[in-house]
Coordinates of C-alpha atoms in Angstrom, one line a residue:
M53 CA 79.6 5.8 33.1
D54 CA 82.5 6.7 35.3
C55 CA 81.3 6.9 38.9
C56 CA 78.6 7.2 41.4
C57 CA 77.5 8.5 44.8
F58 CA 74.8 7.9 47.6
C59 CA 74.1 11.1 49.6
Y60 CA 72.2 12.2 52.7
T61 CA 71.4 15.6 51.1
N62 CA 72.1 16.5 47.5
P63 CA 71.7 14.2 44.6
P64 CA 74.2 11.6 43.6
T65 CA 76.3 11.2 40.3
F66 CA 77.8 9.1 37.3
P67 CA 80.5 11.1 35.4
S68 CA 82.0 10.7 31.7
P69 CA 83.9 8.1 32.9
T70 CA 80.8 8.0 35.1
L71 CA 80.4 9.1 38.6
L72 CA 77.7 7.6 40.8
S73 CA 76.8 8.9 44.2
F74 CA 74.2 8.6 46.7
R75 CA 72.9 11.0 49.0
G76 CA 70.1 10.8 51.5
N77 CA 67.4 12.6 53.7
A78 CA 65.7 10.7 56.4
S79 CA 61.9 9.7 55.8
S80 CA 59.8 7.2 57.4
V81 CA 58.2 4.6 55.4
G82 CA 57.8 1.2 56.5
R83 CA 60.8 -1.5 55.9
R84 CA 61.0 -4.1 53.2
L85 CA 63.0 -5.4 50.4
C86 CA 63.2 -3.3 47.2
R87 CA 64.8 -2.9 43.8
K88 CA 65.0 0.5 42.1
K89 CA 65.3 0.9 38.5
I90 CA 67.0 4.3 37.2
R91 CA 66.8 5.1 33.4
P92 CA 69.9 7.1 32.5
G93 CA 69.9 6.7 29.0
Q94 CA 70.0 10.0 26.8
L95 CA 69.9 11.9 30.0
S96 CA 68.8 15.5 29.7
S97 CA 67.4 18.4 31.9
N98 CA 64.2 18.2 29.7
H99 CA 63.1 14.7 30.9
S100 CA 59.5 13.8 31.9
K101 CA 58.9 12.7 35.4
P102 CA 60.5 9.4 37.0
F103 CA 58.0 6.9 38.4
L104 CA 58.1 4.4 41.2
Q105 CA 56.4 0.9 40.9
H106 CA 55.6 -0.9 43.9
N107 CA 54.3 -4.2 44.8
D108 CA 54.3 -6.4 47.9
R109 CA 57.8 -7.5 48.0
F110 CA 59.6 -5.3 45.4
Q111 CA 59.8 -1.5 44.6
H112 CA 61.2 -0.4 41.3
L113 CA 62.5 3.1 40.8
V114 CA 62.7 3.7 37.2
Y115 CA 65.0 6.5 35.8
Q116 CA 63.3 6.8 32.4
Q117 CA 65.0 8.0 29.0
Y118 CA 62.6 11.0 29.4
S119 CA 62.8 11.3 33.3
S120 CA 62.9 14.0 35.7
F121 CA 66.9 13.7 36.3
Q122 CA 67.4 17.4 36.8
P123 CA 70.8 19.1 36.6
V124 CA 72.8 19.7 39.8
R125 CA 71.7 23.2 40.7
T126 CA 72.6 25.9 43.2
Y127 CA 70.4 28.6 44.2
K128 CA 70.6 32.3 45.4
R129 CA 68.5 31.7 48.1
T130 CA 70.0 31.1 51.5
I131 CA 69.2 27.7 53.2
T132 CA 69.7 27.5 57.0
A133 CA 69.8 24.7 59.5
Q134 CA 70.6 24.1 62.9
A135 CA 72.8 26.8 64.2
G136 CA 75.1 24.4 66.3
N137 CA 78.9 25.1 65.8
Q138 CA 81.7 22.2 65.8
G139 CA 85.4 22.0 65.0
W140 CA 85.7 21.6 61.3
D141 CA 88.3 18.9 60.6
L142 CA 90.6 20.3 58.0
G143 CA 92.7 17.2 57.6
R144 CA 89.6 15.0 56.4
F145 CA 88.8 17.8 54.2
F146 CA 92.1 17.4 52.2
R147 CA 91.7 13.5 52.4
T148 CA 88.5 13.6 50.7
L149 CA 89.8 15.9 48.0
Y150 CA 92.8 13.8 47.4
F151 CA 90.7 10.5 47.4
F152 CA 89.0 11.5 44.3
N153 CA 91.8 11.6 42.0
G154 CA 93.2 14.7 43.7
P155 CA 91.8 18.0 43.9
P156 CA 90.6 20.2 41.2
S157 CA 92.7 23.3 40.2
P158 CA 92.1 26.2 42.7
A159 CA 90.1 28.2 40.6
K160 CA 87.8 25.4 39.8
F161 CA 87.5 24.4 43.3
I162 CA 86.6 28.1 44.5
E163 CA 84.0 28.3 41.7
F164 CA 82.6 25.1 42.9
V165 CA 82.5 26.2 46.6
V166 CA 81.0 29.6 45.8
G167 CA 78.5 27.9 43.4
K168 CA 77.4 25.7 46.0
L169 CA 76.5 28.8 48.1
S170 CA 74.7 30.9 45.6
N171 CA 75.0 30.5 41.8
P172 CA 72.1 31.0 39.4
S173 CA 70.9 27.8 37.8
P174 CA 72.2 27.0 34.4
S175 CA 70.9 29.3 31.5
E176 CA 71.0 26.8 28.8
P177 CA 69.3 23.6 28.8
V178 CA 71.0 20.2 28.4
N179 CA 70.1 18.6 25.0
A180 CA 68.8 15.0 25.0
M181 CA 70.9 12.6 23.6
D182 CA 70.0 10.9 20.5
S183 CA 68.1 7.7 21.2
S184 CA 68.0 6.3 17.8
G185 CA 69.9 3.3 17.1
I186 CA 71.6 1.8 14.0
V187 CA 70.4 -1.7 12.6
L188 CA 73.5 -3.6 11.3
V189 CA 73.0 -6.0 8.6
A190 CA 75.5 -8.9 8.3
G191 CA 75.3 -10.8 5.0
A192 CA 73.8 -7.7 3.5
T193 CA 74.7 -8.6 -0.1
G194 CA 73.0 -11.9 -0.2
G195 CA 69.5 -12.9 -1.0
V196 CA 67.8 -12.1 2.1
G197 CA 70.1 -9.5 3.3
R198 CA 69.9 -7.1 0.6
R199 CA 66.2 -7.2 0.8
V200 CA 66.2 -6.6 4.7
V201 CA 68.5 -3.5 3.6
N202 CA 65.8 -2.0 1.3
I203 CA 62.9 -2.8 3.7
L204 CA 64.9 -0.9 6.5
R205 CA 65.9 2.2 4.4
N206 CA 62.2 2.4 3.0
K207 CA 61.1 2.8 6.8
G208 CA 63.7 5.4 7.4
L209 CA 65.6 3.4 9.8
P210 CA 69.7 4.0 9.8
V211 CA 71.1 1.0 8.4
R212 CA 75.0 -0.1 8.7
V213 CA 76.0 -3.4 6.6
L214 CA 78.6 -5.8 7.3
V215 CA 80.2 -6.9 4.1
R216 CA 83.5 -8.5 2.7
N217 CA 83.4 -6.7 -0.6
K218 CA 82.9 -3.0 -0.6
D219 CA 82.6 -2.5 -4.4
K220 CA 80.0 -5.4 -4.7
A221 CA 78.1 -3.6 -1.8
R222 CA 78.1 -0.3 -3.4
S223 CA 77.2 -1.3 -6.8
M224 CA 74.1 -3.7 -5.2
L225 CA 72.9 -1.2 -2.3
G226 CA 73.8 2.3 -3.4
P227 CA 76.4 4.9 -2.6
D228 CA 75.0 6.1 0.5
I229 CA 74.9 3.0 2.5
D230 CA 76.9 2.9 5.7
L231 CA 79.3 0.4 5.0
V232 CA 81.3 -1.7 7.6
G233 CA 84.0 -3.6 5.6
N234 CA 86.5 -2.7 2.9
L235 CA 88.8 -4.0 0.2
T236 CA 92.2 -2.8 0.6
N237 CA 95.1 -4.1 -1.3
F238 CA 93.2 -7.2 -2.0
Q239 CA 93.1 -7.7 1.7
V240 CA 89.5 -8.4 2.9
V241 CA 88.1 -7.1 6.1
G242 CA 84.7 -7.1 7.7
D243 CA 84.7 -10.9 7.7
I244 CA 83.0 -12.6 10.7
T245 CA 85.2 -15.7 10.3
K246 CA 88.1 -13.2 11.3
D247 CA 87.7 -11.5 14.3
S248 CA 90.8 -9.1 13.6
T249 CA 88.7 -7.6 10.8
L250 CA 85.8 -6.6 13.1
A251 CA 87.1 -3.3 14.9
P252 CA 85.2 -2.1 17.7
E253 CA 84.3 1.2 16.0
Y254 CA 82.3 -0.6 13.3
F255 CA 79.7 -1.4 15.8
K256 CA 79.4 2.1 17.5
G257 CA 75.9 3.1 17.6
V258 CA 74.5 -0.3 16.7
K259 CA 71.5 -1.2 18.5
K260 CA 70.1 -4.4 16.7
V261 CA 71.5 -6.9 14.3
I262 CA 70.1 -8.9 11.5
N263 CA 72.4 -11.8 10.7
A264 CA 71.8 -13.1 7.2
V265 CA 75.2 -14.6 6.8
S266 CA 75.3 -18.1 5.5
V267 CA 77.7 -20.6 4.0
I268 CA 77.8 -20.5 0.2
V269 CA 76.6 -23.7 -1.5
G270 CA 76.8 -24.0 -5.2
P271 CA 75.7 -26.6 -7.7
K272 CA 78.0 -29.6 -8.8
E273 CA 79.0 -30.0 -12.2
G274 CA 76.6 -32.4 -13.8
D275 CA 73.7 -31.9 -11.1
T276 CA 70.4 -32.8 -12.3
P277 CA 67.1 -30.3 -12.3
D278 CA 65.9 -32.1 -9.1
R279 CA 69.4 -31.5 -7.3
A280 CA 69.9 -35.4 -7.0
K281 CA 73.7 -34.6 -6.7
Y282 CA 72.8 -31.5 -4.9
S283 CA 75.5 -28.9 -4.4
Q284 CA 78.9 -28.4 -2.8
I285 CA 80.2 -25.9 -0.5
K286 CA 82.1 -22.9 -1.9
G287 CA 84.3 -20.8 0.2
D288 CA 84.8 -21.0 4.1
S289 CA 83.4 -24.3 5.6
P290 CA 80.1 -24.7 7.5
E291 CA 82.3 -24.9 10.8
M292 CA 83.8 -21.6 10.0
V293 CA 80.7 -19.5 8.9
E294 CA 77.9 -21.0 10.8
Y295 CA 79.6 -21.8 14.2
I296 CA 83.1 -20.0 14.4
G297 CA 81.6 -17.0 12.7
M298 CA 78.6 -16.8 14.8
K299 CA 80.8 -16.7 17.9
I300 CA 83.1 -14.0 16.6
L301 CA 80.0 -11.8 15.4
I302 CA 78.1 -12.2 18.8
N303 CA 81.3 -11.3 20.8
A304 CA 81.7 -8.1 18.5
V305 CA 77.9 -6.8 18.9
K306 CA 77.5 -8.0 22.4
A307 CA 78.6 -4.6 24.1
S308 CA 76.7 -2.6 21.6
V309 CA 73.2 -4.3 21.8
G310 CA 73.1 -5.7 25.4
V311 CA 72.1 -8.7 27.1
R312 CA 68.8 -9.3 28.9
S313 CA 70.3 -9.9 32.5
G314 CA 72.0 -6.4 32.1
K315 CA 75.7 -5.5 33.0
L316 CA 76.7 -5.6 36.7
I317 CA 78.5 -2.3 37.5
Y318 CA 79.0 -3.0 41.3
G319 CA 77.9 -5.6 43.6
Y320 CA 77.8 -9.2 44.9
E321 CA 75.3 -11.4 42.7
G322 CA 76.0 -15.1 43.3
N323 CA 79.5 -15.7 42.0
S324 CA 79.8 -12.5 40.2
V325 CA 81.5 -9.7 42.1
K326 CA 82.4 -6.2 40.9
E327 CA 84.2 -3.6 43.1
L328 CA 84.3 0.0 42.8
A329 CA 86.5 2.4 44.7
W330 CA 83.8 4.4 47.0
G331 CA 85.0 7.4 49.1
A332 CA 82.9 9.6 51.4
L333 CA 82.1 13.1 50.1
D334 CA 80.3 14.6 53.1
D335 CA 79.5 18.4 54.1
I336 CA 83.1 18.7 55.4
V337 CA 83.6 20.1 51.9
M338 CA 81.3 23.1 53.0
G339 CA 82.4 23.2 56.7
G340 CA 80.1 20.6 58.2
V341 CA 80.8 17.8 60.4
S342 CA 78.7 15.1 59.1
E343 CA 80.6 11.9 58.5
S344 CA 80.0 8.7 56.4
S345 CA 81.9 5.5 55.0
F346 CA 81.1 2.7 52.6
Q347 CA 82.4 -0.7 53.8
V348 CA 81.7 -4.4 53.0
D349 CA 79.6 -6.3 55.4
P350 CA 80.5 -10.0 54.6
T351 CA 77.0 -11.5 55.9
G352 CA 74.6 -8.5 55.2
G353 CA 73.3 -9.4 52.0
E354 CA 69.9 -10.7 51.3
N355 CA 71.1 -14.4 51.3
G356 CA 73.6 -14.1 54.0
G357 CA 76.4 -13.1 51.6
P358 CA 78.4 -9.7 51.2
T359 CA 77.0 -6.6 50.7
G360 CA 78.1 -2.9 50.5
L361 CA 77.1 -0.6 53.5
F362 CA 76.6 3.1 53.3
K363 CA 76.7 4.4 56.8
G364 CA 77.4 7.4 59.0
V365 CA 76.0 10.3 61.0
V366 CA 74.5 13.4 59.6
S367 CA 74.4 16.6 61.7
T368 CA 73.1 20.2 60.8
A369 CA 76.0 21.7 62.9
N370 CA 78.0 24.4 61.0
N371 CA 75.1 24.9 58.5
G372 CA 76.0 21.3 57.3
G373 CA 73.4 18.5 56.8
F374 CA 74.5 16.0 54.3
T375 CA 76.6 12.8 53.8
S376 CA 77.3 11.0 50.6
I377 CA 79.4 8.4 49.0
R378 CA 80.7 8.7 45.5
T379 CA 82.9 6.6 43.2
R380 CA 86.2 7.7 41.7
N381 CA 86.1 8.3 38.2
F382 CA 86.4 4.8 36.4
P383 CA 89.8 4.3 34.9
V384 CA 87.7 3.1 31.6
S385 CA 84.3 4.4 31.1
E386 CA 81.3 2.1 31.1
D387 CA 79.5 2.1 27.9
L388 CA 75.9 1.5 28.8
S389 CA 74.4 2.8 25.7
A390 CA 72.6 -0.8 25.0
Y391 CA 70.7 -0.2 28.1
D392 CA 67.6 1.8 29.3
G393 CA 68.6 2.5 33.0
L394 CA 70.3 1.3 36.3
E395 CA 68.9 -0.8 38.5
L396 CA 70.3 -0.8 42.3
R397 CA 69.5 -3.3 44.8
L398 CA 69.9 -2.3 48.4
K399 CA 67.8 -2.3 51.9
G400 CA 66.0 0.8 52.6
D401 CA 65.8 2.3 56.1
G402 CA 62.6 4.4 56.0
R403 CA 64.4 7.6 54.8
R404 CA 64.7 9.6 51.8
Y405 CA 67.7 9.5 49.6
K406 CA 69.0 11.0 46.2
L407 CA 71.0 9.6 43.4
I408 CA 73.3 12.0 41.1
V409 CA 74.4 10.6 37.9
R410 CA 77.1 12.6 36.1
M411 CA 78.2 12.0 32.5
S412 CA 81.8 13.7 32.9
S413 CA 84.6 13.4 35.1
D414 CA 85.0 16.9 35.9
W415 CA 84.8 18.0 39.5
D416 CA 81.3 19.5 39.7
T417 CA 79.7 19.1 36.0
I418 CA 76.0 18.8 35.4
G419 CA 74.6 16.0 37.4
Y420 CA 71.1 14.3 36.9
T421 CA 69.2 13.7 40.3
L422 CA 66.3 11.8 41.6
S423 CA 65.4 11.6 44.9
F424 CA 62.8 8.9 46.5
D425 CA 61.7 7.6 49.7
T426 CA 62.8 4.2 51.0
V427 CA 60.9 1.6 53.0
E428 CA 62.4 0.2 56.0
G429 CA 64.0 -3.2 55.6
Q430 CA 63.7 -3.3 51.9
W431 CA 66.4 -3.4 49.3
Q432 CA 66.8 -0.4 46.8
S433 CA 69.0 2.6 45.6
L434 CA 69.5 5.9 47.2
M435 CA 71.0 9.1 48.2
F436 CA 70.6 11.1 51.7
S437 CA 70.4 14.7 52.4
K438 CA 68.6 17.4 54.0
F439 CA 68.0 19.6 50.8
E440 CA 66.0 18.6 47.7
Y441 CA 67.5 19.4 44.2
D442 CA 65.2 22.5 44.0
G443 CA 67.0 24.0 46.9
K444 CA 64.1 23.4 49.5
L445 CA 64.6 21.6 52.7
N446 CA 63.7 17.8 52.8
P447 CA 60.5 17.5 54.9
T448 CA 61.5 14.2 56.1
F449 CA 65.2 15.2 57.0
V450 CA 66.2 13.7 60.4
E451 CA 69.6 14.2 62.2
G452 CA 71.5 11.0 63.5
A453 CA 72.9 7.7 62.3
F454 CA 71.8 5.8 59.4
Q455 CA 73.0 2.8 57.4
L456 CA 72.0 1.6 53.9
P457 CA 73.0 -1.9 52.6
V458 CA 73.7 -1.7 48.9
S459 CA 73.8 -5.0 47.3
S460 CA 74.3 -4.4 43.5
I461 CA 74.1 -1.7 40.8
R462 CA 73.5 -3.1 37.4
S463 CA 72.2 -1.8 33.9
Y464 CA 68.9 -3.1 32.6
I465 CA 66.8 -3.4 29.5
K466 CA 63.3 -2.2 29.9
D467 CA 60.0 -4.1 29.4
P468 CA 58.8 -4.9 26.9
I469 CA 62.1 -6.5 25.6
T470 CA 62.3 -6.7 22.0
P471 CA 64.9 -8.9 19.9
R472 CA 68.3 -7.2 19.5
F473 CA 69.7 -10.0 17.4
V474 CA 67.5 -11.6 14.6
H475 CA 69.2 -14.6 12.8
V476 CA 68.2 -16.1 9.4
G477 CA 68.8 -19.9 10.0
S478 CA 67.5 -23.1 8.1
A479 CA 64.7 -25.5 8.8
G480 CA 65.8 -29.1 9.1
V481 CA 68.9 -28.2 11.6
T482 CA 67.5 -30.8 14.3
R483 CA 66.6 -33.6 11.7
T484 CA 69.9 -34.9 10.7
E485 CA 70.2 -37.0 14.0
R486 CA 66.6 -37.6 14.5
P487 CA 65.7 -41.3 15.2
G488 CA 63.1 -43.1 12.8
L489 CA 63.2 -40.0 10.3
D490 CA 62.6 -41.0 6.6
L491 CA 65.4 -39.2 5.0
S492 CA 63.9 -39.7 1.5
K493 CA 61.1 -37.3 2.3
Q494 CA 63.5 -34.8 3.6
P495 CA 65.1 -31.8 1.7
P496 CA 68.6 -32.4 0.2
A497 CA 70.4 -30.3 3.0
V498 CA 69.2 -33.0 5.7
R499 CA 69.9 -36.0 3.3
L500 CA 73.4 -34.8 2.6
N501 CA 74.2 -33.1 5.8
K502 CA 77.5 -35.1 6.0
E503 CA 78.5 -34.4 2.5
L504 CA 78.1 -30.9 2.9
G505 CA 80.3 -30.5 5.8
F506 CA 77.6 -31.0 8.3
I507 CA 76.2 -27.8 7.4
L508 CA 72.9 -28.1 9.4
T509 CA 75.0 -29.5 12.3
F510 CA 77.0 -26.4 12.6
K511 CA 73.8 -24.2 11.8
L512 CA 72.4 -25.8 14.9
K513 CA 75.3 -25.1 16.9
G514 CA 75.5 -21.4 16.0
E515 CA 71.8 -21.2 17.0
D516 CA 72.8 -22.5 20.2
L517 CA 75.3 -19.6 20.6
I518 CA 72.8 -17.0 20.1
R519 CA 70.4 -18.6 22.8
E520 CA 73.2 -19.1 25.3
S521 CA 74.6 -15.2 24.8
G522 CA 71.9 -13.7 26.7
I523 CA 71.0 -11.3 23.8
P524 CA 67.3 -11.0 23.3
Y525 CA 67.0 -12.7 19.8
T526 CA 64.7 -14.3 17.3
I527 CA 65.9 -17.1 15.1
V528 CA 63.8 -17.4 11.8
R529 CA 64.2 -20.8 10.2
P530 CA 62.9 -20.5 6.6
C531 CA 62.4 -23.6 4.3
A532 CA 63.4 -23.7 0.7
L533 CA 64.1 -20.1 -0.3
T534 CA 62.7 -18.9 -3.6
E535 CA 62.7 -15.5 -5.7
E536 CA 58.9 -15.3 -5.9
P537 CA 57.1 -12.3 -4.4
A538 CA 56.0 -12.1 -0.9
G539 CA 52.4 -12.3 -0.3
A540 CA 51.4 -15.9 0.1
D541 CA 49.7 -17.4 3.1
L542 CA 52.3 -18.6 5.6
I543 CA 52.7 -21.2 8.2
F544 CA 54.6 -20.4 11.2
D545 CA 55.6 -23.6 13.1
Q546 CA 58.1 -24.8 16.0
G547 CA 59.7 -28.2 16.5
D548 CA 61.4 -28.3 13.1
N549 CA 59.1 -30.5 11.4
I550 CA 57.7 -28.7 8.1
T551 CA 58.9 -28.7 4.7
G552 CA 58.1 -26.4 1.6
K553 CA 59.2 -23.2 0.3
I554 CA 59.0 -19.4 1.2
S555 CA 60.3 -16.2 -0.8
R556 CA 63.3 -14.4 0.3
E557 CA 61.2 -11.1 0.3
E558 CA 58.9 -12.5 2.9
V559 CA 61.9 -13.8 5.0
A560 CA 63.4 -10.2 5.0
R561 CA 59.9 -8.6 5.9
I562 CA 59.5 -11.3 8.8
C563 CA 63.1 -10.4 10.0
V564 CA 62.2 -6.7 10.2
A565 CA 58.8 -7.0 11.9
A566 CA 60.6 -9.3 14.5
L567 CA 62.9 -6.3 15.6
E568 CA 60.2 -4.4 17.2
S569 CA 57.9 -7.3 18.5
P570 CA 58.0 -8.5 22.1
Y571 CA 56.1 -11.5 21.0
A572 CA 59.1 -12.6 18.8
C573 CA 61.6 -12.2 21.4
D574 CA 63.6 -15.4 22.4
K575 CA 61.6 -17.5 20.0
T576 CA 62.8 -20.1 17.2
F577 CA 60.3 -21.0 14.6
E578 CA 60.1 -22.2 11.0
V579 CA 58.2 -20.7 8.2
V580 CA 56.6 -21.7 4.9
K581 CA 53.8 -20.6 2.4
S582 CA 50.7 -22.6 3.4
V583 CA 48.8 -22.8 0.1
V584 CA 51.0 -23.1 -2.9
P585 CA 52.7 -26.4 -3.8
F586 CA 56.5 -26.3 -4.2
S587 CA 56.3 -26.9 -8.1
D588 CA 53.9 -24.2 -8.9
P589 CA 55.2 -20.5 -8.8
F590 CA 53.5 -18.0 -6.7
T591 CA 52.5 -14.8 -8.7
V592 CA 51.3 -11.5 -7.4
D593 CA 49.0 -9.1 -9.5
P594 CA 50.6 -5.9 -9.5
E595 CA 47.2 -4.1 -9.9
N596 CA 45.7 -6.0 -7.0
P597 CA 48.8 -6.8 -4.5
P598 CA 47.9 -8.8 -1.4
P599 CA 47.5 -6.6 1.8
E600 CA 50.6 -6.2 4.1
K601 CA 50.6 -8.8 6.8
D602 CA 50.6 -8.1 10.5
Y603 CA 53.1 -10.5 11.5
D604 CA 52.5 -10.0 15.2
V605 CA 49.5 -12.2 14.4
Y606 CA 51.9 -15.1 13.8
F607 CA 54.4 -14.3 16.5
K608 CA 51.6 -14.5 19.2
T609 CA 51.3 -18.0 18.6
L610 CA 54.8 -18.8 19.2
K611 CA 55.9 -20.5 22.5
D612 CA 59.1 -20.3 24.5
G613 CA 61.9 -23.0 24.6
I614 CA 60.7 -24.9 21.4
T615 CA 63.7 -25.5 19.2
G616 CA 63.2 -29.2 17.8
K617 CA 66.1 -30.7 20.0
E618 CA 63.3 -31.6 22.7
V619 CA 63.0 -34.8 20.3
L620 CA 66.8 -35.6 20.3
E621 CA 67.0 -35.1 24.3
R622 CA 64.0 -37.5 24.7
S623 CA 65.0 -40.2 22.3
P624 CA 67.1 -43.5 23.6
A625 CA 69.7 -42.8 21.0
A626 CA 70.4 -39.6 22.7
V627 CA 70.5 -41.1 26.1

C-alpha cells in the first residue's frame, strides 16, 4: 500500500506503494459515530459487491476480497454540471502537481487529462490476486513436525518448512518440499535461535505457522527403562530454543501472518500516532475551482484527542464538482497481505463519499472504488464527489462547504478469526512451582525441571510470548508423546492438570485442524488419550480403522484465558 485519498467526486486510492484517496458527494442521512471496514486484499475488477453492516452505534463498511471495488474508469458520455464560470488558479494547479512527488511526464499527464474527459473503459479485466497462503512448518524434521508436513501436503495445501539441515529435510520429506534453510560451507542457516539466519524473503507468502520446534532431550548413559535418571539436554539450551528462539520466530513471521488488532496506517489511537502526508487533489486539475485541505484538529477526536479533518468547499463552476485528499506515495510500501481489509474511523456528515485504492505509484493507474453514504455525526471512512464511478451524477450531491473528521485508518482481520500461529508445547509447564503438588506423581520433566535447564520454565515463557504477540494463536500441550497410531479416544483439558500419553500423529492432526477452527483461536489446552493406560500400547486394525475425528467437537469445549497460571497467581507463595 502506498497512498490513499478521500474525495467529493471520483473514488479514492492506494498505489503500489499504495495511494489512498477519499472523495465525497453530499447525501443526507442522520448523524452518528461509525466505523467502516474496507477489504482490499486480492483486489480485482471482478469482485462481488461490498456490503454495509449497521447497528445502533457503529457502521461497518467492508471491502471484501471479492467486492465491487471497480477500476477507475472514464466514459465517452459528456457529464455536465452547473454552468457558472470562475477564474482558474494556475498556481494552485502546479502546487497540486508538485506536492505528489512532482508531476508526471508531459505525455502521461496529457493522457491523464484527456482520459478523464473521454476515454473508453479498460478492455482487459484485472486479474484477481492469488489469496492462497503458505503454511510454514518450523521443526519440520521432528516427530510431530514431519507428520504435520505430510498431512498438509495430503490436503493439497502449500507448505514451506523451516529447517537447519537441508539434506536431512530432503531425505525425510522429499525433494519437492519448499525449504527455508540450507547447509552451505557447513554454516547452518534457518535456525530460530539465530535471527540473522531468518531472512525476510523466507516468509513471503506465509499466512500461517505451525511451530513444532523443541529443545532436544536425549537419554543419559546408564538410564533405567523407567527413566529414573531421565535425560540430558543435547544441543542448544531450553532458554535459547524455547524462549529466545520463540521471540526470534515471532518477530520473523509477525508481519506475514498479522496481528488481531490490525496495523495502524494513519491516525490517532491512544498513545499510537501514525502520520501521512496528505494533499488536496481537487477539480483544479480539470479546470474547476473546488478547494479542500486536510488538517489536524487537536481536540476533535472521539475522546477529545486529535483527529484528521478533511474539509473544504465543492463547486460545480467551470464544470467542476469534486474535492479529494490523497496521500503521497509511501516511501516504503505497506505490506498488508496478512490482512483482509482496511478499517477507517471517521465522523460522517450525512453525505456520500468515495474511497479509491490504487496498488501502483503511477500517476493514474487502475483504482478500486467504493462509494457509500455517511450518517451525520458518526465516525467512518469516505470520499466526496458529484460523480459515481459509473460516470453518472451522484443523486445526493450538494454544493457547498463540508468537513469530515478522520480518526484512523488501519488494516483488519475479518471474522471469524482463525489461528495464524499453532504451537506445540508441553503439559506440565505451570506445575514446577505449583504449591502442594506431589512431584512423585508427576512426569520426569516436572520433577527434573531444574536439572534439565529449566526446560518447562522456558517453555512457559515462550508460550507467554505467543499470547502477548497479538497473533491469533493456538497452544497445544500434549502429554507424553508416543509413536502409536492416531485414533484413540481423547481428553482435552485446560489448567495443566492431566497426565498420560498421546501419539505424535494425533497431535499433528490436531494442529492442522486448529488452523481452520475459530473455536481453537486464542486457546491453550492439554490433550491425552482417555482410555488406554500408559503401559498398554494402542493399536489400530488396518482393515477397520477408527473414523476421522471432528476436532471442532473438542475445540468448542475450550474456554478463553485458562493456562494453569491462574493457580500460581492465586497462591500465597506467588503473592
